[in-house]
Amino acid sequence: MRLELTRKQFRRLLDMAYIGNWILNSTRGEDRFADYDEVESLLFQRAKELGMDTLTEYWQGAAVPSQAFAEGGIHEAIIEYENNVFFDILAEDLARRDMDDVPIDESNYQELASRIEAYIAEFEQHGTDNILVDTGSA
């Protein structure tokens, strides 16, 4: 297979491969999807060959993203994504709970959407500062 990319496009491809592999494998421990690691390694090996030395290092003989690459801002993008997903899921879960987990259809979808928007607005303003959990202790 042949793929023509500019240097800038290839650099963006490295970012996308890293983000994708992070999402797939970062929580899997030893049970990683090795084929995704292999593709990432091939791309970072190619980066090294193209003179992007600071982006690649070697671990157990495989080309991997360097510490400089990982600390160069890519994790800020991942963290922003994770935070957005967390708050979106939390807002929907809380809104559904507030509605007694009834099935959602045309008759109550707008109410659900309104409750989700209210929670999102709260989270945007205060994060989780106003979330309280009743632990049952007096």
PDB file of C-alpha atoms in Angstrom:
ATOM      1  CA  MET A   1       0.000   0.000   0.000  1.00  0.00           C
ATOM      2  CA  ARG A   2       1.236   3.475  -0.793  1.00  0.00           C
ATOM      3  CA  LEU A   3      -0.018   6.612   0.916  1.00  0.00           C
ATOM      4  CA  GLU A   4       1.197  10.095   0.017  1.00  0.00           C
ATOM      5  CA  LEU A   5       1.232  12.562   2.916  1.00  0.00           C
ATOM      6  CA  THR A   6       2.916  15.853   3.572  1.00  0.00           C
ATOM      7  CA  ARG A   7       5.175  16.003   6.592  1.00  0.00           C
ATOM      8  CA  LYS A   8       2.495  17.921   8.493  1.00  0.00           C
ATOM      9  CA  GLN A   9      -0.171  15.351   7.550  1.00  0.00           C
ATOM     10  CA  PHE A  10       2.093  12.525   8.666  1.00  0.00           C
ATOM     11  CA  ARG A  11       2.649  14.297  11.991  1.00  0.00           C
ATOM     12  CA  ARG A  12      -1.143  14.525  12.425  1.00  0.00           C
ATOM     13  CA  LEU A  13      -1.410  10.817  11.584  1.00  0.00           C
ATOM     14  CA  LEU A  14       1.052  10.084  14.387  1.00  0.00           C
ATOM     15  CA  ASP A  15      -1.169  12.041  16.775  1.00  0.00           C
ATOM     16  CA  MET A  16      -4.280  10.169  15.647  1.00  0.00           C
ATOM     17  CA  ALA A  17      -2.576   6.775  15.888  1.00  0.00           C
ATOM     18  CA  TYR A  18      -1.304   7.578  19.372  1.00  0.00           C
ATOM     19  CA  ILE A  19      -4.706   8.815  20.572  1.00  0.00           C
ATOM     20  CA  GLY A  20      -6.469   5.786  19.103  1.00  0.00           C
ATOM     21  CA  ASN A  21      -4.016   3.344  20.613  1.00  0.00           C
ATOM     22  CA  TRP A  22      -4.210   5.159  23.960  1.00  0.00           C
ATOM     23  CA  ILE A  23      -7.994   4.805  24.012  1.00  0.00           C
ATOM     24  CA  LEU A  24      -7.844   1.130  23.041  1.00  0.00           C
ATOM     25  CA  ASN A  25      -4.915  -0.007  25.168  1.00  0.00           C
ATOM     26  CA  SER A  26      -4.148   2.373  28.045  1.00  0.00           C
ATOM     27  CA  THR A  27      -6.420   0.576  30.514  1.00  0.00           C
ATOM     28  CA  ARG A  28      -5.799  -2.998  29.351  1.00  0.00           C
ATOM     29  CA  GLY A  29      -2.580  -3.765  31.242  1.00  0.00           C
ATOM     30  CA  GLU A  30      -0.979  -6.897  29.821  1.00  0.00           C
ATOM     31  CA  ASP A  31      -4.092  -7.710  27.758  1.00  0.00           C
ATOM     32  CA  ARG A  32      -3.287  -5.133  25.063  1.00  0.00           C
ATOM     33  CA  PHE A  33      -4.417  -5.251  21.454  1.00  0.00           C
ATOM     34  CA  ALA A  34      -0.975  -6.047  20.058  1.00  0.00           C
ATOM     35  CA  ASP A  35      -1.933  -5.394  16.444  1.00  0.00           C
ATOM     36  CA  TYR A  36      -2.651  -1.731  17.283  1.00  0.00           C
ATOM     37  CA  ASP A  37       0.682  -1.467  19.086  1.00  0.00           C
ATOM     38  CA  GLU A  38       2.317  -2.906  15.972  1.00  0.00           C
ATOM     39  CA  VAL A  39       0.730  -0.324  13.652  1.00  0.00           C
ATOM     40  CA  GLU A  40       1.698   2.488  16.014  1.00  0.00           C
ATOM     41  CA  SER A  41       5.249   1.139  16.121  1.00  0.00           C
ATOM     42  CA  LEU A  42       5.442   1.027  12.311  1.00  0.00           C
ATOM     43  CA  LEU A  43       4.358   4.650  12.100  1.00  0.00           C
ATOM     44  CA  PHE A  44       6.831   5.803  14.734  1.00  0.00           C
ATOM     45  CA  GLN A  45       9.603   3.800  13.050  1.00  0.00           C
ATOM     46  CA  ARG A  46       8.782   5.662   9.840  1.00  0.00           C
ATOM     47  CA  ALA A  47       8.899   8.959  11.748  1.00  0.00           C
ATOM     48  CA  LYS A  48      12.440   8.103  12.843  1.00  0.00           C
ATOM     49  CA  GLU A  49      13.374   7.303   9.229  1.00  0.00           C
ATOM     50  CA  LEU A  50      11.964  10.675   8.146  1.00  0.00           C
ATOM     51  CA  GLY A  51      14.207  12.511  10.597  1.00  0.00           C
ATOM     52  CA  MET A  52      11.593  13.069  13.312  1.00  0.00           C
ATOM     53  CA  ASP A  53      14.028  11.640  15.846  1.00  0.00           C
ATOM     54  CA  THR A  54      12.605  13.409  18.890  1.00  0.00           C
ATOM     55  CA  LEU A  55       9.218  11.730  18.407  1.00  0.00           C
ATOM     56  CA  THR A  56      10.495   8.149  18.603  1.00  0.00           C
ATOM     57  CA  GLU A  57      12.359   6.034  21.102  1.00  0.00           C
ATOM     58  CA  TYR A  58      12.809   2.294  21.425  1.00  0.00           C
ATOM     59  CA  TRP A  59      11.453  -0.021  24.066  1.00  0.00           C
ATOM     60  CA  GLN A  60      12.134  -3.758  23.935  1.00  0.00           C
ATOM     61  CA  GLY A  61      13.291  -3.335  20.344  1.00  0.00           C
ATOM     62  CA  ALA A  62      10.120  -1.630  19.099  1.00  0.00           C
ATOM     63  CA  ALA A  63       9.725   1.973  17.986  1.00  0.00           C
ATOM     64  CA  VAL A  64       7.371   3.746  20.388  1.00  0.00           C
ATOM     65  CA  PRO A  65       6.282   7.347  20.930  1.00  0.00           C
ATOM     66  CA  SER A  66       9.004   9.188  22.829  1.00  0.00           C
ATOM     67  CA  GLN A  67       8.514  10.845  26.173  1.00  0.00           C
ATOM     68  CA  ALA A  68       8.917  14.184  24.375  1.00  0.00           C
ATOM     69  CA  PHE A  69       6.051  13.247  22.047  1.00  0.00           C
ATOM     70  CA  ALA A  70       3.803  12.130  24.913  1.00  0.00           C
ATOM     71  CA  GLU A  71       4.564  15.269  26.923  1.00  0.00           C
ATOM     72  CA  GLY A  72       4.187  17.593  23.937  1.00  0.00           C
ATOM     73  CA  GLY A  73       0.520  18.352  24.415  1.00  0.00           C
ATOM     74  CA  ILE A  74      -1.143  15.209  23.137  1.00  0.00           C
ATOM     75  CA  HIS A  75      -2.239  14.157  26.624  1.00  0.00           C
ATOM     76  CA  GLU A  76      -3.929  17.504  27.179  1.00  0.00           C
ATOM     77  CA  ALA A  77      -6.145  16.695  24.190  1.00  0.00           C
ATOM     78  CA  ILE A  78      -6.849  13.228  25.582  1.00  0.00           C
ATOM     79  CA  ILE A  79      -7.665  14.650  29.025  1.00  0.00           C
ATOM     80  CA  GLU A  80     -10.031  17.218  27.512  1.00  0.00           C
ATOM     81  CA  TYR A  81     -11.803  14.443  25.603  1.00  0.00           C
ATOM     82  CA  GLU A  82     -12.019  12.233  28.705  1.00  0.00           C
ATOM     83  CA  ASN A  83     -13.415  15.103  30.783  1.00  0.00           C
ATOM     84  CA  ASN A  84     -16.044  15.904  28.170  1.00  0.00           C
ATOM     85  CA  VAL A  85     -17.114  12.272  27.918  1.00  0.00           C
ATOM     86  CA  PHE A  86     -17.189  11.925  31.714  1.00  0.00           C
ATOM     87  CA  PHE A  87     -19.387  14.983  32.200  1.00  0.00           C
ATOM     88  CA  ASP A  88     -21.683  14.084  29.288  1.00  0.00           C
ATOM     89  CA  ILE A  89     -22.254  10.580  30.656  1.00  0.00           C
ATOM     90  CA  LEU A  90     -22.686  11.845  34.206  1.00  0.00           C
ATOM     91  CA  ALA A  91     -25.178  14.509  33.095  1.00  0.00           C
ATOM     92  CA  GLU A  92     -27.266  11.986  31.174  1.00  0.00           C
ATOM     93  CA  ASP A  93     -27.154   9.425  33.983  1.00  0.00           C
ATOM     94  CA  LEU A  94     -28.258  12.013  36.540  1.00  0.00           C
ATOM     95  CA  ALA A  95     -30.992  13.349  34.258  1.00  0.00           C
ATOM     96  CA  ARG A  96     -32.344   9.844  33.674  1.00  0.00           C
ATOM     97  CA  ARG A  97     -32.182   9.143  37.407  1.00  0.00           C
ATOM     98  CA  ASP A  98     -34.134  12.363  38.071  1.00  0.00           C
ATOM     99  CA  MET A  99     -36.772  11.059  35.683  1.00  0.00           C
ATOM    100  CA  ASP A 100     -36.907   7.709  37.525  1.00  0.00           C
ATOM    101  CA  ASP A 101     -35.182   5.966  34.605  1.00  0.00           C
ATOM    102  CA  VAL A 102     -38.364   5.894  32.524  1.00  0.00           C
ATOM    103  CA  PRO A 103     -37.960   4.876  28.888  1.00  0.00           C
ATOM    104  CA  ILE A 104     -37.264   7.929  26.727  1.00  0.00           C
ATOM    105  CA  ASP A 105     -39.510   8.612  23.740  1.00  0.00           C
ATOM    106  CA  GLU A 106     -40.954  11.613  21.895  1.00  0.00           C
ATOM    107  CA  SER A 107     -43.124  12.573  24.868  1.00  0.00           C
ATOM    108  CA  ASN A 108     -40.280  13.079  27.329  1.00  0.00           C
ATOM    109  CA  TYR A 109     -37.165  13.533  25.189  1.00  0.00           C
ATOM    110  CA  GLN A 110     -37.238  17.321  25.539  1.00  0.00           C
ATOM    111  CA  GLU A 111     -37.424  17.028  29.332  1.00  0.00           C
ATOM    112  CA  LEU A 112     -34.384  14.729  29.295  1.00  0.00           C
ATOM    113  CA  ALA A 113     -32.476  17.108  27.013  1.00  0.00           C
ATOM    114  CA  SER A 114     -33.352  20.061  29.252  1.00  0.00           C
ATOM    115  CA  ARG A 115     -32.159  18.245  32.378  1.00  0.00           C
ATOM    116  CA  ILE A 116     -28.928  17.201  30.648  1.00  0.00           C
ATOM    117  CA  GLU A 117     -28.304  20.800  29.570  1.00  0.00           C
ATOM    118  CA  ALA A 118     -28.855  22.002  33.156  1.00  0.00           C
ATOM    119  CA  TYR A 119     -26.334  19.494  34.503  1.00  0.00           C
ATOM    120  CA  ILE A 120     -23.804  20.363  31.788  1.00  0.00           C
ATOM    121  CA  ALA A 121     -24.175  24.060  32.627  1.00  0.00           C
ATOM    122  CA  GLU A 122     -23.585  23.257  36.297  1.00  0.00           C
ATOM    123  CA  PHE A 123     -20.508  21.162  35.514  1.00  0.00           C
ATOM    124  CA  GLU A 124     -19.096  23.841  33.216  1.00  0.00           C
ATOM    125  CA  GLN A 125     -19.459  26.422  35.969  1.00  0.00           C
ATOM    126  CA  HIS A 126     -18.489  24.373  39.031  1.00  0.00           C
ATOM    127  CA  GLY A 127     -17.107  21.011  37.893  1.00  0.00           C
ATOM    128  CA  THR A 128     -17.990  18.435  40.527  1.00  0.00           C
ATOM    129  CA  ASP A 129     -17.746  20.871  43.471  1.00  0.00           C
ATOM    130  CA  ASN A 130     -21.510  20.800  44.142  1.00  0.00           C
ATOM    131  CA  ILE A 131     -21.997  17.042  43.908  1.00  0.00           C
ATOM    132  CA  LEU A 132     -22.898  15.566  47.267  1.00  0.00           C
ATOM    133  CA  VAL A 133     -23.275  11.916  48.128  1.00  0.00           C
ATOM    134  CA  ASP A 134     -25.410  10.819  51.050  1.00  0.00           C
ATOM    135  CA  THR A 135     -23.306   8.131  52.709  1.00  0.00           C
ATOM    136  CA  GLY A 136     -26.008   7.428  55.261  1.00  0.00           C
ATOM    137  CA  SER A 137     -23.819   8.367  58.202  1.00  0.00           C
ATOM    138  CA  ALA A 138     -25.113  10.930  60.669  1.00  0.00           C
TER     139      ALA A 138
END
